[in-house]
Coordinates of C-alpha atoms (C1' of nucleotides) in Angstrom, one line a residue:
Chain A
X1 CA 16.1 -111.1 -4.2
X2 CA 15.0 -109.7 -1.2
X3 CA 12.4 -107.0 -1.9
X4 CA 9.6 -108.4 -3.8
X5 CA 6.8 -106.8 -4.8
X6 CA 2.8 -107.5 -5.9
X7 CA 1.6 -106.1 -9.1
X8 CA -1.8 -106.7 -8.3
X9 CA -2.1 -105.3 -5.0
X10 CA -4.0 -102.4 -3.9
X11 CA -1.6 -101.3 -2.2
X12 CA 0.6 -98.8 -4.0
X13 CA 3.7 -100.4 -5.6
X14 CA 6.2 -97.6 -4.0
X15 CA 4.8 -98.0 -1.1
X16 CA 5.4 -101.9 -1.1
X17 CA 8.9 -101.2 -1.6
X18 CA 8.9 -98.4 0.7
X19 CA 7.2 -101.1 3.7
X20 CA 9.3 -103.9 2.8
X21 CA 12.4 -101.6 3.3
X22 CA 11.2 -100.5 6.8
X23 CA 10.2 -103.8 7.8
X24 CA 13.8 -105.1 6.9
X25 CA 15.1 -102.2 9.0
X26 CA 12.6 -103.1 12.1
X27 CA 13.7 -107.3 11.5
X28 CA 17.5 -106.3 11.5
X29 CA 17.8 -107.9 8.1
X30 CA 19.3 -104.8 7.1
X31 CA 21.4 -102.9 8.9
X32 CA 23.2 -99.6 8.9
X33 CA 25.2 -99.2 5.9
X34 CA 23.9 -101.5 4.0
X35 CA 23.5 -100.8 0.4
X36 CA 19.8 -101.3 -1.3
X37 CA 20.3 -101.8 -5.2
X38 CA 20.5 -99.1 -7.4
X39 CA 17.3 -97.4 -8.5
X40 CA 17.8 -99.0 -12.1
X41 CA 18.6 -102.4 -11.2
X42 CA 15.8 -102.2 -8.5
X43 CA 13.1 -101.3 -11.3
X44 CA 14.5 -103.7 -14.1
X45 CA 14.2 -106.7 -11.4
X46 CA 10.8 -105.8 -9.9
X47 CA 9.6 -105.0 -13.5
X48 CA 8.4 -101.6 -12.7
X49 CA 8.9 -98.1 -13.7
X50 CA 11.6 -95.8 -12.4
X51 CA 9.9 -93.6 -11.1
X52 CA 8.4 -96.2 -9.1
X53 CA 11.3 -96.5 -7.6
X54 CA 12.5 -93.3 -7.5
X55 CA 9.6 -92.3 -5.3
X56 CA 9.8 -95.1 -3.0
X57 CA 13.7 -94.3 -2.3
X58 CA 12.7 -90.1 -2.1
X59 CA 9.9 -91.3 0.7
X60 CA 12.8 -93.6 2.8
X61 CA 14.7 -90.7 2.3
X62 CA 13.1 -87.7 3.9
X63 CA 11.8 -90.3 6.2
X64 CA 15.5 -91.3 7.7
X65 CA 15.6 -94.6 6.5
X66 CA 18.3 -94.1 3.4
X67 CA 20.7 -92.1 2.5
X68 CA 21.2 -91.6 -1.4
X69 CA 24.8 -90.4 -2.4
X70 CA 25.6 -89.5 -5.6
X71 CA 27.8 -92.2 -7.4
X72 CA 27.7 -94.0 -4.4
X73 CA 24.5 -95.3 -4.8
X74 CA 21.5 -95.9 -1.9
X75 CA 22.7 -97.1 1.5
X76 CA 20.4 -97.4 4.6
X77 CA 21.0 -95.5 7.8
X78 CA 18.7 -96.4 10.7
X79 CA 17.4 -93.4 11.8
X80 CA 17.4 -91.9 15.7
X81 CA 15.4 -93.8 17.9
X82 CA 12.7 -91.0 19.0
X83 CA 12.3 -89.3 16.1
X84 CA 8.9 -87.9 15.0
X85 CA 7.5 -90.0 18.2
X86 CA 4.3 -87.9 18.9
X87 CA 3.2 -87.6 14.9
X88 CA 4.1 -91.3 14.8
X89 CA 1.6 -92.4 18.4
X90 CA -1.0 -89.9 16.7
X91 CA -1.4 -91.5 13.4
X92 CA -1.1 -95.0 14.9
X93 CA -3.9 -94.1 17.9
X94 CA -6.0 -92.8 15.0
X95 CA -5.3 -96.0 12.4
X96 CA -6.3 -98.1 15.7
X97 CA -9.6 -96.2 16.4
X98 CA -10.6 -97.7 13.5
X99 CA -9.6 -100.9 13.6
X100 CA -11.1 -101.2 17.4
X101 CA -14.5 -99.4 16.4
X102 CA -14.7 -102.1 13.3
X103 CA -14.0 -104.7 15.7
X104 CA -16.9 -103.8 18.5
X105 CA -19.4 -104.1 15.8
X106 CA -18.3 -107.5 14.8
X107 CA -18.1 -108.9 18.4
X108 CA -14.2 -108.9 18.4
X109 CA -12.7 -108.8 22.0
X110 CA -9.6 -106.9 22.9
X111 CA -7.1 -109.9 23.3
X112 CA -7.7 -110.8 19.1
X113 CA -6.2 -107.3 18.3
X114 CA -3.1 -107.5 21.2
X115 CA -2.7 -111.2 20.3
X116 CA -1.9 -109.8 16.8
X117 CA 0.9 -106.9 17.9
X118 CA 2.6 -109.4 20.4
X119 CA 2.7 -111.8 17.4
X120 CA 4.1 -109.1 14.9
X121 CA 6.5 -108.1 17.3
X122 CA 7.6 -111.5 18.3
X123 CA 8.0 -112.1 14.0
X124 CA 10.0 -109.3 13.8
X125 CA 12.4 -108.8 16.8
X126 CA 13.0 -112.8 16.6
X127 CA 14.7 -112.3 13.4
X128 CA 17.6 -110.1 14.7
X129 CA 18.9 -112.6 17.0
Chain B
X1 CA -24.9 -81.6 16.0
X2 CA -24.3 -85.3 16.3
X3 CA -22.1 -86.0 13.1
X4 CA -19.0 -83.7 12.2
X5 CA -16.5 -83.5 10.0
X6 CA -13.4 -81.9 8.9
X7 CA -13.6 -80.9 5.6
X8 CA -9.6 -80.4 5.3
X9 CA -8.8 -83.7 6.6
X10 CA -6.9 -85.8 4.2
X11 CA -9.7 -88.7 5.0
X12 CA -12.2 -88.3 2.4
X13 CA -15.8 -86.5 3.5
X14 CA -17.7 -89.5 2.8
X15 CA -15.6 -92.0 5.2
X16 CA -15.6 -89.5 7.8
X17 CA -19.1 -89.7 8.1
X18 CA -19.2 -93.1 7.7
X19 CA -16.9 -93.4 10.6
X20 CA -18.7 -91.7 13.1
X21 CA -21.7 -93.1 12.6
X22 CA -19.7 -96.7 12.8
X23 CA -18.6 -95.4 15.8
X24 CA -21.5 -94.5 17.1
X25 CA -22.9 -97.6 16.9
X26 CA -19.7 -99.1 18.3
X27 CA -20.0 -96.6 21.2
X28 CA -23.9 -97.5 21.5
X29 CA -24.6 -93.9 20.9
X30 CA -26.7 -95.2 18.5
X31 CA -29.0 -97.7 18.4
X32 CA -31.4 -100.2 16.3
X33 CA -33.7 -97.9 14.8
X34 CA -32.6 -94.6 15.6
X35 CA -32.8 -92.5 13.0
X36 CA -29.9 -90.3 11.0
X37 CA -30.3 -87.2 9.2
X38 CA -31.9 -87.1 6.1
X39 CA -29.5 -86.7 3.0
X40 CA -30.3 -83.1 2.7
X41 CA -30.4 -82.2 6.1
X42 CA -27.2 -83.6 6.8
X43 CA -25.7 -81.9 3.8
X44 CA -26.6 -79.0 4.5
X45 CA -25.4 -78.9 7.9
X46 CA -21.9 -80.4 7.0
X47 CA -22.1 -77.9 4.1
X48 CA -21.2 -80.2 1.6
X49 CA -22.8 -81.6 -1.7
X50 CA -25.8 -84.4 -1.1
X51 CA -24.3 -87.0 -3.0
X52 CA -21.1 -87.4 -0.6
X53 CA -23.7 -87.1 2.1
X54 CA -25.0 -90.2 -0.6
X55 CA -21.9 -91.7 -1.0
X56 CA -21.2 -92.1 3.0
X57 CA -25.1 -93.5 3.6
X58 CA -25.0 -95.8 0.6
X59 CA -21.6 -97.3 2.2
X60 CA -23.2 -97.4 5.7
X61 CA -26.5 -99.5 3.6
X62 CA -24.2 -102.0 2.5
X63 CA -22.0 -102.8 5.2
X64 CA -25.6 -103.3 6.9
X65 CA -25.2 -100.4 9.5
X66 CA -28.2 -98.3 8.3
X67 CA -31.5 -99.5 6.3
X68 CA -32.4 -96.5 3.9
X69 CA -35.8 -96.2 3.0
X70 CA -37.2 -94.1 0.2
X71 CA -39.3 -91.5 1.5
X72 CA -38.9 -92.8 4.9
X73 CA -35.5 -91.8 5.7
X74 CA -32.4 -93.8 7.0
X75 CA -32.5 -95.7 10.2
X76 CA -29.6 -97.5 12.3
X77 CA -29.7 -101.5 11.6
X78 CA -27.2 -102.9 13.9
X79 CA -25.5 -105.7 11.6
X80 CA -25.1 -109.5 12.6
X81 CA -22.5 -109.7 15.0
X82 CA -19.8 -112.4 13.0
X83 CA -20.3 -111.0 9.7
X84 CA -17.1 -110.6 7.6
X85 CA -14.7 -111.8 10.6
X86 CA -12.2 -113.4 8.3
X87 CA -11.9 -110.5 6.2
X88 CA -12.1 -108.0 9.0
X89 CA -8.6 -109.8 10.8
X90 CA -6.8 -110.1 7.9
X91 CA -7.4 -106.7 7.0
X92 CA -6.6 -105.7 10.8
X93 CA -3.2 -108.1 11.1
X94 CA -2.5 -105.9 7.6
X95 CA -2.9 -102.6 9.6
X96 CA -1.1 -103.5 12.4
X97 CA 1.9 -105.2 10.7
X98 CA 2.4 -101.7 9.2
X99 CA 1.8 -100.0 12.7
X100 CA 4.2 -102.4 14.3
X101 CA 6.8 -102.2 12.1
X102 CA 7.0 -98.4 12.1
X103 CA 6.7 -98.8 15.6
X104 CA 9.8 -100.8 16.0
X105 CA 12.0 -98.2 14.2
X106 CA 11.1 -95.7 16.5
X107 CA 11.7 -98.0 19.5
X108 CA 7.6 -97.6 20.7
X109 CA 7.4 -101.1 22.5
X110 CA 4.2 -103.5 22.0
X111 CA 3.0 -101.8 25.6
X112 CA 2.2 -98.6 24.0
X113 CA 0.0 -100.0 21.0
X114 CA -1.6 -102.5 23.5
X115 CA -2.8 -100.2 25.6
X116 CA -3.8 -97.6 23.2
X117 CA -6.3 -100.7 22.3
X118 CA -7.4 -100.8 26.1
X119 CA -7.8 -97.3 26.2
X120 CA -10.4 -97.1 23.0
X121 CA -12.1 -100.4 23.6
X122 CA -12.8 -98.8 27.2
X123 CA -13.4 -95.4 25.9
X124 CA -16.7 -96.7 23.5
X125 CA -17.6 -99.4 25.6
X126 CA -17.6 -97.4 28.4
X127 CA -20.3 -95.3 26.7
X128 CA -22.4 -98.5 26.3
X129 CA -23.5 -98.4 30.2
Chain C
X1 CA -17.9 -106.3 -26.6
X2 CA -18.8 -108.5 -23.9
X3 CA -20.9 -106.0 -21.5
X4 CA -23.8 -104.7 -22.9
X5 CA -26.9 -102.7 -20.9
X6 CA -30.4 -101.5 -22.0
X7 CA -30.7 -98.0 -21.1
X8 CA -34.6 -98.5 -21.5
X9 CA -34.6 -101.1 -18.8
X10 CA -36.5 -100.6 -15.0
X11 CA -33.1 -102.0 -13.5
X12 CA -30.7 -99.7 -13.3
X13 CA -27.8 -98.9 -15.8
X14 CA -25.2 -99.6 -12.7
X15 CA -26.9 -102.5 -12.0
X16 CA -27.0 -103.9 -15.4
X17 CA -23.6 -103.5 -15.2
X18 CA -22.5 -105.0 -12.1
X19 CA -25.0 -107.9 -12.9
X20 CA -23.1 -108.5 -16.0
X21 CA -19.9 -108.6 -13.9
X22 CA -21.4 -111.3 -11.4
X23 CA -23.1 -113.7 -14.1
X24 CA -19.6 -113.7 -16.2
X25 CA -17.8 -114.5 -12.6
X26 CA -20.1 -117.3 -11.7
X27 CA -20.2 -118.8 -15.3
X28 CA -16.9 -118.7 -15.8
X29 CA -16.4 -116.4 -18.5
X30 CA -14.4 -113.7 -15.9
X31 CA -11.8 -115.2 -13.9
X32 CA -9.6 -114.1 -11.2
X33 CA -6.8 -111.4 -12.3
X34 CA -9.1 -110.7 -15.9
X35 CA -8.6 -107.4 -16.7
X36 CA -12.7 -105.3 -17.0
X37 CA -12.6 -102.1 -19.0
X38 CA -11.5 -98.9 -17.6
X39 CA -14.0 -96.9 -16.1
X40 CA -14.1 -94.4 -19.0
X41 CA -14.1 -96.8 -21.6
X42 CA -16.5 -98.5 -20.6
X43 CA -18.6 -94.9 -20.4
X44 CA -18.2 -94.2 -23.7
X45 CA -18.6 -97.6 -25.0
X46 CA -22.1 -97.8 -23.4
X47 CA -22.8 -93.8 -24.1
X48 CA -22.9 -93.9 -20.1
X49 CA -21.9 -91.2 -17.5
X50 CA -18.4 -92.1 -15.7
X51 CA -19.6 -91.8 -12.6
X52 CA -22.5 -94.8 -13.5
X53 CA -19.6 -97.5 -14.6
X54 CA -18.1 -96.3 -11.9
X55 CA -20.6 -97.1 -8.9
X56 CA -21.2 -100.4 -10.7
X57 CA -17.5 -101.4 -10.6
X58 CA -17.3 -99.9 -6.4
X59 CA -19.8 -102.2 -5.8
X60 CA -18.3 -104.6 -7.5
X61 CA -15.2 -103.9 -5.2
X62 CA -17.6 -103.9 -2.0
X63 CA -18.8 -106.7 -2.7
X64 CA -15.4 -108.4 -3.0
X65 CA -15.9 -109.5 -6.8
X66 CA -12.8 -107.1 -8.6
X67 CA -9.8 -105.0 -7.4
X68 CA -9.6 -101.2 -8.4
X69 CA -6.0 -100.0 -8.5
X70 CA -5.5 -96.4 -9.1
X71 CA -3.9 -96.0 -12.6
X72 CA -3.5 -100.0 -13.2
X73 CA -7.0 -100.8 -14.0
X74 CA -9.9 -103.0 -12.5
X75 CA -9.3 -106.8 -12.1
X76 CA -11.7 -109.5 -11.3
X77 CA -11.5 -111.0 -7.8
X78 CA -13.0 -114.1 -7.2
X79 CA -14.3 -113.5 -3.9
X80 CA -14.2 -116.1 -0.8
X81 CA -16.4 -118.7 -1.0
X82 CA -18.5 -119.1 1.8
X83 CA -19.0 -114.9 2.8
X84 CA -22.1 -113.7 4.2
X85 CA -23.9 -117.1 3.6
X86 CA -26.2 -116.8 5.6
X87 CA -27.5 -112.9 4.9
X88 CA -27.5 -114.4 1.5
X89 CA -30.1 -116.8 2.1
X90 CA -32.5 -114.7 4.0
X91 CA -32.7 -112.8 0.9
X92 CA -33.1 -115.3 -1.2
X93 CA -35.6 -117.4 0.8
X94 CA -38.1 -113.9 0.6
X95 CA -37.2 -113.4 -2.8
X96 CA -38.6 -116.9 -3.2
X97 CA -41.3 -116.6 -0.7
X98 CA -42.8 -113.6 -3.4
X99 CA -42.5 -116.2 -6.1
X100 CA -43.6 -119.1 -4.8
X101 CA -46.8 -117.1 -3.5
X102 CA -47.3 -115.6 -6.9
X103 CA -46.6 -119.5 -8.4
X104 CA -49.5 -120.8 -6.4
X105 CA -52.2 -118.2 -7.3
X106 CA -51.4 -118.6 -11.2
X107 CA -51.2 -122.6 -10.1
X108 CA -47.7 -123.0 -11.4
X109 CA -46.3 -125.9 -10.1
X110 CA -43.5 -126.3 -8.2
X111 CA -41.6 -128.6 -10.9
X112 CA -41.9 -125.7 -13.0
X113 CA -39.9 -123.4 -10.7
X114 CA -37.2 -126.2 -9.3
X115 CA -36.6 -126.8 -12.9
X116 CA -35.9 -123.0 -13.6
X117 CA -33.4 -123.7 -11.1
X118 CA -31.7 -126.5 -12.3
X119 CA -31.4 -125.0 -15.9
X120 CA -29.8 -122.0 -15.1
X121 CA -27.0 -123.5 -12.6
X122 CA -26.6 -126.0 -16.2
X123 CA -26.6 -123.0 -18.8
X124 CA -23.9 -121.0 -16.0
X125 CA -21.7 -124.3 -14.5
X126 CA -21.8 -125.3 -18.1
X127 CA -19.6 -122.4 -19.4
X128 CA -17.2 -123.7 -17.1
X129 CA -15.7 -126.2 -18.6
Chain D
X1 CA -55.6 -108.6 13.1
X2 CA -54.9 -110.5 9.7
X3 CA -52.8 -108.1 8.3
X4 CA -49.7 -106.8 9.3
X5 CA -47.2 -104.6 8.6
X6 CA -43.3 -103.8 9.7
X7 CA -42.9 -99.9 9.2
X8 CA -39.1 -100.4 9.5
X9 CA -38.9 -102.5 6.6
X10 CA -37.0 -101.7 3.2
X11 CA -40.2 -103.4 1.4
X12 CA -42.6 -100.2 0.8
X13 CA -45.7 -100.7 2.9
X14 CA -48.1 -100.7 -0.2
X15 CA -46.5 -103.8 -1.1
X16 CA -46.3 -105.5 2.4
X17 CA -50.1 -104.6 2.6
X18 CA -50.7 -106.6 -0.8
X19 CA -47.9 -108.9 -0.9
X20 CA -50.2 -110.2 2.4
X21 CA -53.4 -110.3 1.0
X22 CA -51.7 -112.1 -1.9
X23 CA -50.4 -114.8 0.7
X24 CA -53.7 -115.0 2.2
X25 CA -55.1 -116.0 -1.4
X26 CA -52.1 -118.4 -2.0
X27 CA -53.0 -120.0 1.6
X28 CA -56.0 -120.6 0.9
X29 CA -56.7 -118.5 3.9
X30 CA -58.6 -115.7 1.8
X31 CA -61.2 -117.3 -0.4
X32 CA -63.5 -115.9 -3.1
X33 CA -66.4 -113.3 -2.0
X34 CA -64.2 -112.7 1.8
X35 CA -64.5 -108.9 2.7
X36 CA -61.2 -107.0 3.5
X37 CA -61.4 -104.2 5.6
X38 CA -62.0 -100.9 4.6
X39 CA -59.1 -98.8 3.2
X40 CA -60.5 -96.2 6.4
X41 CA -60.0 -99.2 8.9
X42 CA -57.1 -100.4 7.4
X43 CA -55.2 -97.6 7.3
X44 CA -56.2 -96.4 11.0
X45 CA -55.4 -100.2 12.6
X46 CA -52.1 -100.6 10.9
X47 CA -51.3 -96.8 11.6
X48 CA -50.3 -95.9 7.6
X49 CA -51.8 -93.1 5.4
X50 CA -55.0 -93.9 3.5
X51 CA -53.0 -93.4 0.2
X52 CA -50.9 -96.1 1.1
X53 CA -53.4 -98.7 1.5
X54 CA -55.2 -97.1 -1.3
X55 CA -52.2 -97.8 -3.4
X56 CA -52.3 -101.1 -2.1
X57 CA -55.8 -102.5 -2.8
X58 CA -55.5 -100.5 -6.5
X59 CA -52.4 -102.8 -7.0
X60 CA -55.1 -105.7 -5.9
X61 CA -58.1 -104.6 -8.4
X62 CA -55.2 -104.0 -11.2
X63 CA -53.8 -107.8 -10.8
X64 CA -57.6 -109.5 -10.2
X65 CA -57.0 -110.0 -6.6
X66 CA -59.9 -107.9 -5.2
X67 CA -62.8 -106.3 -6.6
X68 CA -63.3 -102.5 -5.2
X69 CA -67.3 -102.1 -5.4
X70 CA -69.2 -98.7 -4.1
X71 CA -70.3 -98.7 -1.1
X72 CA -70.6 -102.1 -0.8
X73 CA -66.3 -102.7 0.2
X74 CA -63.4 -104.3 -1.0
X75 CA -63.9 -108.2 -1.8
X76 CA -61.3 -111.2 -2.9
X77 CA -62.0 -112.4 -6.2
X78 CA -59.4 -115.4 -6.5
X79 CA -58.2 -114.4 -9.7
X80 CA -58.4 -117.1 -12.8
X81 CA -55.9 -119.4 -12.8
X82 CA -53.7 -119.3 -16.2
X83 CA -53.6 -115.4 -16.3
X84 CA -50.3 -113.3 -17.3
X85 CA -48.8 -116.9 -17.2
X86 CA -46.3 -115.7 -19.4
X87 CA -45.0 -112.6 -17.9
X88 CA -45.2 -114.2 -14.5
X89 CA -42.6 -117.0 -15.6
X90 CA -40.1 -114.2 -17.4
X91 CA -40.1 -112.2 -14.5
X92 CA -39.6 -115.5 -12.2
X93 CA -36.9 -116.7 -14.4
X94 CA -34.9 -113.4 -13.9
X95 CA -35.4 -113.0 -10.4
X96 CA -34.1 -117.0 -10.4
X97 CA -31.4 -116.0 -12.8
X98 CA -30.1 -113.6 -10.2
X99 CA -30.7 -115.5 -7.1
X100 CA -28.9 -118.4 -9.1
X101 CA -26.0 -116.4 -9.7
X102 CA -25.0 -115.0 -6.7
X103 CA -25.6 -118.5 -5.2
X104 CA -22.7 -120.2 -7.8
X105 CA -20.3 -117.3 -6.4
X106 CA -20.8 -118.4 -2.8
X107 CA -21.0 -121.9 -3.7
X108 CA -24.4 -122.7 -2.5
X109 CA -25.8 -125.4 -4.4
X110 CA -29.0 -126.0 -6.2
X111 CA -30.3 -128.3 -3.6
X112 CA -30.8 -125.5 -0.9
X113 CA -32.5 -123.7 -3.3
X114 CA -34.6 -126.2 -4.5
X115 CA -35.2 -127.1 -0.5
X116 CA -36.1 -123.7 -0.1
X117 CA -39.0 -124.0 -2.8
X118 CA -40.3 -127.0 -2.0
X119 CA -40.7 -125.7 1.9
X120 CA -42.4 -122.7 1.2
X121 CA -45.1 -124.1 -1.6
X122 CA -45.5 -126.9 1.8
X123 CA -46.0 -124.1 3.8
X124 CA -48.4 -122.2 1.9
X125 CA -50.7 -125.1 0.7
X126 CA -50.5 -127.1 3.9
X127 CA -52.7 -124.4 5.4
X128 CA -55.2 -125.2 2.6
X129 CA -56.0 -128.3 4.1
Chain E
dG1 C1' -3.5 -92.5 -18.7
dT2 C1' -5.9 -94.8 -14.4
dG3 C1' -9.3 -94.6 -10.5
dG4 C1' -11.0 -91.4 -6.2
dT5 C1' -13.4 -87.6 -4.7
dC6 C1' -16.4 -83.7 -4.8
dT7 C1' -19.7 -80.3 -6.7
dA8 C1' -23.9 -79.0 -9.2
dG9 C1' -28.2 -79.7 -11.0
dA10 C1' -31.8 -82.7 -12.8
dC11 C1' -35.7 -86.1 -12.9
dC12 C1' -38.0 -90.1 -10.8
dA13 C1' -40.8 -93.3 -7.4
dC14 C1' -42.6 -93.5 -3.0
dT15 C1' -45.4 -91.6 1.0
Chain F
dG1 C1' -40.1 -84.2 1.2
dT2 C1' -37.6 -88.8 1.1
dG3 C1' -34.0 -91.5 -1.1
dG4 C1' -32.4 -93.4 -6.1
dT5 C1' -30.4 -92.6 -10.3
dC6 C1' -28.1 -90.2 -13.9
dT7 C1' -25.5 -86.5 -16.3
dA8 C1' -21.7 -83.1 -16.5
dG9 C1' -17.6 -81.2 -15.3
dA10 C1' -13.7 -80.6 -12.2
dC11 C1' -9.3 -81.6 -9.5
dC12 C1' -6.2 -85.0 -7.4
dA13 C1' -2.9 -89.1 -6.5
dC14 C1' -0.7 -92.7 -8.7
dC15 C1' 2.2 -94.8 -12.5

DNA sequence: GTGGTCTAGACCACT
DNA sequence: GTGGTCTAGACCACC
């Protein structure tokens, strides 16, 4: 099984499954075309509701990430490269804002928080070779 | 008017004005002992309802940012400097996972998100001197 | 019922509460992943506002002792170990400065508080087993 | 100056202003018949309103530390020993009961608490001397 | 159904 | 007049 999810997170369980989908996509572990399970099978294995589900696959949808076909079930497309690029660098200067104004008033320097994106990237990006 | 905020933000009142008072701090805009609004004043202004005005001081009094004193007003406490550190960088690494990830699908190399971290750790310490 | 207040008390109903919470954490009786009552059940099972259980059990989540997940319920959270130490006991060494001075005027020996002490760790590490 | 007070601090000043005297008894470093300074003089040198220290040395009277006499000032009267015994050790106990229990959760032991006692009644009744 | 947020209005302790 | 607490009632996102 390759998507699991945490019950007893706080983070929303369609959102798990929506960020382990994209984080697949950004590894390469999956790649265009490749089929996720249906929205059934999906919900039975990760012992959640369908509508859990449903939602999670709707968000990768209108996002770019999947395609659902009727009958032919949920296959991902990897969507076009600069896409939403300026929404995308707004939301992520304004995320960071936060996490660098948290960090000043706790005495954490600058190379703690880039340390952490060249290691994320490095996780990621080394899987696809 | 010191503090803003935008009352159709999807951030909720009371974080806003938690934030920029954080940031404040972080920017040294504000300093031990300087004082904030009082919880009326400060609704008023904003034009919203004294408990979120409450809600966002009563945040800031835990997290050790302001000392609130009945009849006395709130004033800035700047906090002990490694307080929390653990929990602050794994909540961090948790941010930026999700940051870099979405980053990767879009094709925003680890340059950009670097040096939008320069760019705000220079942008409030700069306001320090 | 496990949580009970008295709404006649000096210390506050959210308080009481939250107290509870902490005392059935460090005895034992609450352990990571146990599900507390839902904010409105808890209400009416106290005769309560919402909004009081509900400040108890934020600062409950503040303080790192439960989770709050948005339409699964609040779950205890055993928090880290060693967090805010030291903050900890700078508060406790003037709440025992207050004591100790009242001790000595009433000529209360110190036995008589070091054994306080020692029998409430017993009555609370004694519901452990 | 004996007395001092911190105007910053979350401890209302009526309470610094007799939690002080209270020490000075303790210490040995008030005795029986010694005059304490005028509520006037008090509450010009330490900058307060006269309610305040009014409230204060009424607190004082109340518990048997001072007696107030006309025209003649404010006097210690080291209070007799065996007094309120009883409500003294319930509220002790509770404030140990909660000192105790947030101690368990960070796993701070009964020793440093214990230590902590020991040091301070050391403190107080090594001035004594 | 759950918690999350906001408004409105009240009473209290402290200075 | 300050913050601290409590009640009441509302709408929203999530599951």
């Amino acid at each position: 099984m390759l998507l699991t999810v945490n019950l007893k997170s706080e983070e929303p369980i369609y959102l798990q499954i929506r960020n382990r989908v994209v984080e697949g996509i950004a590894s390469g572990a999956l790649r265009e075309g490749d089929p996720l399970p249906t929205v059934r099978a999906l919900a039975a294995e990760l012992g959640v509701n369908l509508h859990t589900v449903n939602k999670a696959y709707s968000f990768l949808r209108i996002e770019g990430f999947v395609k659902m076909m009727r009958s032919r079930g949920t296959v991902v497309t990897v969507p076009r490269r600069g896409r939403d690029t300026q929404d995308f660098l707004d939301a992520a200067a304004a995320a960071i804002k936060n996490i660098v104004t948290e960090a000043i008033t706790r005495s954490v320097g600058r190379e703690e928080l880039t340390g952490m994106i060249h290691k994320i990237y490095s996780e990621l990006e080394g899987k696809k070779k």
